[in-house]
Coordinates of C-alpha atoms in Angstrom, one line a residue:
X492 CA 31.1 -21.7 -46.6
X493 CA 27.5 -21.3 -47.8
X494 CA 25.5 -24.3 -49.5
X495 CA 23.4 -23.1 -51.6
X496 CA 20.5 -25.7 -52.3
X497 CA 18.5 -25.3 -55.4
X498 CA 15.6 -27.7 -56.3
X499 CA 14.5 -28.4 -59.8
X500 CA 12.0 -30.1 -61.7
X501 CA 12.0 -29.9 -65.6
X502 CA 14.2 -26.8 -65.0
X503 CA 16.6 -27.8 -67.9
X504 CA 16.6 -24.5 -69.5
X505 CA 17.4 -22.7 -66.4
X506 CA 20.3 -24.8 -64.3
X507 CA 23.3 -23.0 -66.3
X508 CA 21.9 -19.6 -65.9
X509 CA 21.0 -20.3 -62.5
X510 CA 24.6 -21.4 -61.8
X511 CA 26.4 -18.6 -63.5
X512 CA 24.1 -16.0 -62.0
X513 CA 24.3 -17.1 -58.5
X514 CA 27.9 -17.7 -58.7
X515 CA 28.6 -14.5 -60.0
X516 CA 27.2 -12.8 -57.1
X517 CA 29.1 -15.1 -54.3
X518 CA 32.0 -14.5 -56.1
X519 CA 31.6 -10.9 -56.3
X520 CA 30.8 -10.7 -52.7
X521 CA 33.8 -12.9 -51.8
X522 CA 31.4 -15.3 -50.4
X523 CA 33.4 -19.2 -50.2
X524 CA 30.0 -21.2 -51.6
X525 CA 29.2 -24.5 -52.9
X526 CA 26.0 -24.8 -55.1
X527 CA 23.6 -28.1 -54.8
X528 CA 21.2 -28.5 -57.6
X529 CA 18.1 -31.4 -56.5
X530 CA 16.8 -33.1 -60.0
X531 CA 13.4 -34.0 -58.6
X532 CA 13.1 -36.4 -60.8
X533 CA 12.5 -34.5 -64.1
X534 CA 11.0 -35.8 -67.4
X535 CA 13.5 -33.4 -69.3
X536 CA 17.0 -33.1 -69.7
X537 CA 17.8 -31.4 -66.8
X538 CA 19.6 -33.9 -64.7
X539 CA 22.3 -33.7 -67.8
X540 CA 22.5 -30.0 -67.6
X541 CA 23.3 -30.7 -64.0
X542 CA 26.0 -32.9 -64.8
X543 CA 27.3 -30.5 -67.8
X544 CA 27.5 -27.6 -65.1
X545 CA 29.2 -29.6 -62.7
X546 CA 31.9 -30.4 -65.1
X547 CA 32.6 -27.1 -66.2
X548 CA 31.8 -25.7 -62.5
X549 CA 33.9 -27.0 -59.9
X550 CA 31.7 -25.2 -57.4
X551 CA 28.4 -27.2 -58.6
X552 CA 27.0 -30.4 -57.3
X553 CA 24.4 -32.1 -58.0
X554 CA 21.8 -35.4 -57.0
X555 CA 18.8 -37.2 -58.8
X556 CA 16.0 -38.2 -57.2
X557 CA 14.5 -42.2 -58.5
X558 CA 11.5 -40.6 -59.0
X559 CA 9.3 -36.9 -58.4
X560 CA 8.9 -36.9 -54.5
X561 CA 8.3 -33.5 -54.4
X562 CA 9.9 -29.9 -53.7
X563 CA 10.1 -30.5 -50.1
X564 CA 11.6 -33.8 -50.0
X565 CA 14.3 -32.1 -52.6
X566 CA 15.2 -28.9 -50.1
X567 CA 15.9 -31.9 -47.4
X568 CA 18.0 -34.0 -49.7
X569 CA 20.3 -30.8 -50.6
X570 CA 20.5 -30.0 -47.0
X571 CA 21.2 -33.3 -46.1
X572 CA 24.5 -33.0 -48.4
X573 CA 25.6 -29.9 -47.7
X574 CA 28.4 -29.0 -46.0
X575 CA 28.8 -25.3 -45.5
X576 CA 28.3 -23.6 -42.0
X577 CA 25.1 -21.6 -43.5
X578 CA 22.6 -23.0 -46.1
X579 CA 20.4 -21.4 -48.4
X580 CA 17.0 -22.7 -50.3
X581 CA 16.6 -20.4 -53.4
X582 CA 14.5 -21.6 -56.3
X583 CA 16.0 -22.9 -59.9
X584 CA 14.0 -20.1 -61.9
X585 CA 15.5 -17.0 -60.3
X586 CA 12.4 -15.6 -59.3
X587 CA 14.3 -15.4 -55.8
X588 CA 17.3 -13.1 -56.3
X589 CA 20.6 -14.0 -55.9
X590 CA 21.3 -10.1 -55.2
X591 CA 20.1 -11.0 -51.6
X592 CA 22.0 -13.6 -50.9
X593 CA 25.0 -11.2 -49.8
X594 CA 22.5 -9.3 -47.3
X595 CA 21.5 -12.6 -46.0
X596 CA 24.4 -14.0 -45.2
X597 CA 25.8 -10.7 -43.4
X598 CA 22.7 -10.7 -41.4
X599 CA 23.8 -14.7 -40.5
X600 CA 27.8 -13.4 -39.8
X601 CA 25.9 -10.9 -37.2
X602 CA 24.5 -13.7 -35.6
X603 CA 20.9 -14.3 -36.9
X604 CA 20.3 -17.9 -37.0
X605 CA 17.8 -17.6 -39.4
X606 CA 17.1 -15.0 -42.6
X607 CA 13.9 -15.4 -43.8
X608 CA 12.8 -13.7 -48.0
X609 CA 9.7 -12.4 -47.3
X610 CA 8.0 -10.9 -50.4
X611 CA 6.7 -7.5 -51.0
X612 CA 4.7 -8.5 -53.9
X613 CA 3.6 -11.9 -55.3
X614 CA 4.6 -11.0 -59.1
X615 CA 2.3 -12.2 -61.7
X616 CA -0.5 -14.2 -60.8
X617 CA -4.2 -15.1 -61.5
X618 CA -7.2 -13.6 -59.6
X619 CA -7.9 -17.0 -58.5
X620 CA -4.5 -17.8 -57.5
X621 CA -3.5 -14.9 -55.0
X622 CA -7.2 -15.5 -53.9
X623 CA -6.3 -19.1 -52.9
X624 CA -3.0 -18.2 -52.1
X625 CA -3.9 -15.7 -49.2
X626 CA -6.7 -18.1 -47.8
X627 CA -4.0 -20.9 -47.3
X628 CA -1.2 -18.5 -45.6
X629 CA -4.3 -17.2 -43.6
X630 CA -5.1 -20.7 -42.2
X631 CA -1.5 -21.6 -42.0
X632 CA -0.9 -18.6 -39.8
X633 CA -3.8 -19.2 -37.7
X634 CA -2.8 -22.8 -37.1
X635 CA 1.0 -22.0 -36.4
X636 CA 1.0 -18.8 -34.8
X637 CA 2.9 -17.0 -37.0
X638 CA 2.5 -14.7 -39.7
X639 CA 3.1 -16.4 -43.1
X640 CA 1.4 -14.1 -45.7
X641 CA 4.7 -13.2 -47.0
X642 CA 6.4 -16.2 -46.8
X643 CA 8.4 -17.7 -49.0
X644 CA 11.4 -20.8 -49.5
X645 CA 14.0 -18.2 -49.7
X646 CA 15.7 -18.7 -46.8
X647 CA 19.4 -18.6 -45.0
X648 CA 19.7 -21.3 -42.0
X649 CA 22.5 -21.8 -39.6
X650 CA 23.6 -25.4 -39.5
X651 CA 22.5 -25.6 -36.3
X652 CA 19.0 -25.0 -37.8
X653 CA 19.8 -27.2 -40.8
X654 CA 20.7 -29.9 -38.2
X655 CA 17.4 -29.7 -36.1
X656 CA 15.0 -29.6 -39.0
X657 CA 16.7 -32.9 -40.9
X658 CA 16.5 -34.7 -37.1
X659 CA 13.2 -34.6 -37.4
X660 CA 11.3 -37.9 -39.1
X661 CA 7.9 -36.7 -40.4
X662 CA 7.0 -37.5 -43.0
X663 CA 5.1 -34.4 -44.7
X664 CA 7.0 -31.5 -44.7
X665 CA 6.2 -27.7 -45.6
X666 CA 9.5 -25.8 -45.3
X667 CA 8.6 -22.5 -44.7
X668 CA 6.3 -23.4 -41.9
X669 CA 8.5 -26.2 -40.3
X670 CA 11.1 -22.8 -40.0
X671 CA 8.9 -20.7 -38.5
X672 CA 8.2 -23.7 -35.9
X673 CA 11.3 -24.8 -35.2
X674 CA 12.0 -20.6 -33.9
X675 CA 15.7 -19.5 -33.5
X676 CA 16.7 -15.9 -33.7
X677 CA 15.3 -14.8 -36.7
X678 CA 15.8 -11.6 -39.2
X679 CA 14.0 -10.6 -42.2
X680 CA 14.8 -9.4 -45.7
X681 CA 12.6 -8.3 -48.3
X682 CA 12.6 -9.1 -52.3
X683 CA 10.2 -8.9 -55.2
X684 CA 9.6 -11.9 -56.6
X685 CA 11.4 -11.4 -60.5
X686 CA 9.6 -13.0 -63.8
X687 CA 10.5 -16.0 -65.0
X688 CA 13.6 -15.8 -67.6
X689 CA 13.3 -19.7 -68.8
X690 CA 10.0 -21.4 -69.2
X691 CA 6.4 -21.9 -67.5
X692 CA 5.6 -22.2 -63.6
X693 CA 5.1 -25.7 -63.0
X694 CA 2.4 -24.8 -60.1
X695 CA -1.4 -25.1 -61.7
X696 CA -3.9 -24.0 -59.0
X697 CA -5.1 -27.4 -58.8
X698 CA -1.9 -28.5 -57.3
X699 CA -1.3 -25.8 -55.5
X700 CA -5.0 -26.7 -54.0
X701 CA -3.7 -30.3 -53.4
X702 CA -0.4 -29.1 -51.8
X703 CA -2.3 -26.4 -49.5
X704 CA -4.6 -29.3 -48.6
X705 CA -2.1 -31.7 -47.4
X706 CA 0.1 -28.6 -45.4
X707 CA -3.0 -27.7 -43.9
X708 CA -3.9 -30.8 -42.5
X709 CA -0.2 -31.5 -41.3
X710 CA 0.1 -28.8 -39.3
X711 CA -3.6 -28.0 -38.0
X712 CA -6.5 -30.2 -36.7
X713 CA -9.2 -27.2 -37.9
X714 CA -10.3 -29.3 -40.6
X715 CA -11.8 -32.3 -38.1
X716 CA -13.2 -29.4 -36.2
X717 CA -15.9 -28.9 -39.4
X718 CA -16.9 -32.2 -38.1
X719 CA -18.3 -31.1 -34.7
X720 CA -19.6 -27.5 -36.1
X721 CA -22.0 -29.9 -38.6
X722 CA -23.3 -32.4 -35.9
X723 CA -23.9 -29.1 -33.5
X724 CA -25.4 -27.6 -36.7
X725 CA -27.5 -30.5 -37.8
X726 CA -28.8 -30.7 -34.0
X727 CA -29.6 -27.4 -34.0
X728 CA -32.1 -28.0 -37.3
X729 CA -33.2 -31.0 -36.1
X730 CA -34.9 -29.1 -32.6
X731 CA -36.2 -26.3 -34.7
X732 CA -38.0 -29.3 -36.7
X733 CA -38.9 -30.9 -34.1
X734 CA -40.4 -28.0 -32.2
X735 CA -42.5 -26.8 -35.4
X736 CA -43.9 -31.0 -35.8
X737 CA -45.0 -30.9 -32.0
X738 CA -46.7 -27.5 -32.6
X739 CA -48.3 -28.5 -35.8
X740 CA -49.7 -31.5 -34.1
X741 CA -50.6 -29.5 -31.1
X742 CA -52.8 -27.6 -33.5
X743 CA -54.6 -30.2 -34.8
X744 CA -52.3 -30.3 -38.4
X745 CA -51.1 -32.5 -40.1
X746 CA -47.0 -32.8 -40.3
X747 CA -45.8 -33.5 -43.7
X748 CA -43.9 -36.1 -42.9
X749 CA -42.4 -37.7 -46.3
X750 CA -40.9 -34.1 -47.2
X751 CA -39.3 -33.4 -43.8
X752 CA -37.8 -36.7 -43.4
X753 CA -36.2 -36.9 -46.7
X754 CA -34.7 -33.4 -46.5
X755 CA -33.3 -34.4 -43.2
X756 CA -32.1 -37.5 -44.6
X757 CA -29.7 -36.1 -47.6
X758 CA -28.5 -33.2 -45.1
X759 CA -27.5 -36.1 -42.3
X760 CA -26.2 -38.2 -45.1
X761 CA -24.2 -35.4 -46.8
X762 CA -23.2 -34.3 -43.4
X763 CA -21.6 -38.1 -42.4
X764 CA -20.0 -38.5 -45.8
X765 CA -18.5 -35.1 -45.7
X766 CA -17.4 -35.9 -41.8
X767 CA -16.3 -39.4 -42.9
X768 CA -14.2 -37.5 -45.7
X769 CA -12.2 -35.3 -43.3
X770 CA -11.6 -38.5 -40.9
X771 CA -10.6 -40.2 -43.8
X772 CA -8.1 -37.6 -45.1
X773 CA -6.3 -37.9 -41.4
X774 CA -6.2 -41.2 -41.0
X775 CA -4.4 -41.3 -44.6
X776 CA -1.9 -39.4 -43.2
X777 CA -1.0 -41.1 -40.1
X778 CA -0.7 -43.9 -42.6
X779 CA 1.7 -42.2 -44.4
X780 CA 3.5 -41.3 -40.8
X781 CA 3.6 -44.8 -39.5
X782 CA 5.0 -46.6 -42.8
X783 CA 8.3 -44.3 -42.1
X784 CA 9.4 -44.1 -45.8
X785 CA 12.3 -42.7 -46.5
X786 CA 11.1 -38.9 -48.0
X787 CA 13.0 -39.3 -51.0
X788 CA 15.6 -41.5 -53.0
X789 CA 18.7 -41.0 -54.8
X790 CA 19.6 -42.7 -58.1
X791 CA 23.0 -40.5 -59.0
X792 CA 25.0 -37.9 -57.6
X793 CA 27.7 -35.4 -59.2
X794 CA 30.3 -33.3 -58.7
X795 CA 32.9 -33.3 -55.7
X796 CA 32.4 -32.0 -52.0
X797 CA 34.3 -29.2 -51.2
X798 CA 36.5 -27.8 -48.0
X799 CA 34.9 -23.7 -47.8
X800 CA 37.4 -23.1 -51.1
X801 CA 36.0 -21.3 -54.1

């Protein structure tokens, strides 16, 4: 059977039509399927559509977070319940087609443990956004290893692979990259990302700022490394300064002092708050780490587990 897990926040328009459309194509593909919706804790109605759908779809199930933790915590918690021998992340808003899904999983019956959606086109987006976009995949494949610039949370996992990423206890989580990590044999199939049929994108670039700023800092120490290029940078200026007041007073001149020394002053001083910032930012996170949390929690569950029947 394959568990298809489907995180939403204020998705309400878009759960039924998610569910028919995804359905339709399992079924038409003979594909046995079970469908998990994730309500990550959504101001609208959509935990209700969720139930609705469940009731009229024996193949739908569906949980509610107590509060928003967050897409990632949300693919977890649908892994975590489902039951089929292949899982699949898609998200709520169709913009991943469920037309692939068939591919996918033929590519997993040949033995691929792993079937990564890699995009051949971003859609519709902002200057600014595919500009900050490709500088976050760029510094996330630098500090992984792999190349992410197409990557994407469309993905079909053995439950082998299921199993080893929910055994793990961090904390912070990016999906995509924890796949690419974790390895197995891994294929590839390619999609256009569709336009949204049912309301706004719920991503600003301020939040996607926030979220590459926290994935970034999970997964690569780069960031403290700024640290050591400013001391070795402020040491640098501090010789040539140094060398140009012991010449000047080798000369008989006189060295402005008051200038020089408050220059250097607000550079150090922006340098150690800046450096103090960074440390800050990491120390946050092993804070985060060391409190061991739970990622997310459940309030209410529906629908009933199924045995690989459609």
């Amino acid at each position: 059977m394959l568990s298809v897990v489907i995180p939403a926040y204020n998705e309400a328009g878009a759960i039924s039509q998610a569910a028919q459309s995804i359905g339709q194509v399992l079924r038409n593909a003979d594909i046995p399927y079970e469908l998990i919706f994730v309500d990550d804790g959504s101001a609208d109605s959509s935990w209700e559509e969720i139930m609705q759908t469940a009731e009229q779809d024996p193949t739908v199930r569906g949980i509610s977070f107590s509060r928003n933790f967050g897409k990632e915590a949300a693919i977890f918690a649908g892994m975590e319940v489902s039951k089929g021998e292949c899982c699949a992340v898609m998200d709520c808003d169709l913009q991943h087609p469920p037309e692939k899904l068939p591919e996918m999983y033929a590519l997993w019956q040949q033995g691929w443990e792993v079937v990564n959606g890699v995009k051949t086109d971003r859609g519709q987006e902002s200057g600014l956004h595919s500009f900050a976009a490709k500088t976050f995949y760029s510094i996330m494949s630098k500090a992984i290893r792999l190349d992410m610039s197409r990557a994407s949370d469309f993905k079909l996992m053995d439950r082998r692979v299921v199993k080893t990423l929910l055994d793990l206890s961090e904390h912070k989580t990016f999906f995509r990259a924890l796949v690419a990590w974790a390895g197995f044999r891994t294929a590839e199939v390619e999609f256009s990302v569709a336009e949204r049929t049912v309301g706004d994108t719920h991503w600003s670039t301020a939040s996607l700022f926030r979220y590459a700023i926290s994935n970034i800092a999970a997964y690569s120490s780069a960031p403290m490394q700024i640290v050591t290029v400013l001391g070795v940078l402020t040491l640098l200026l501090s010789l040539v300064l140094g060398v140009q007041t012991l010449v000047n007073w080798a000369c008989g001149g006189a060295a402005d002092g008051f200038t020089t020394v408050i220059i250097l002053m607000l550079l150090i001083g922006s340098i150690l708050m800046i450096s103090l910032g960074i440390i800050g930012y990491y120390i946050a996170q092993i804070f985060i780490e060391v409190k061991a949390r739970p990622r997310y929690l459940v309030a209410r569950a529906c629908g009933q587990e199924r045995n690989g029947q459609v």
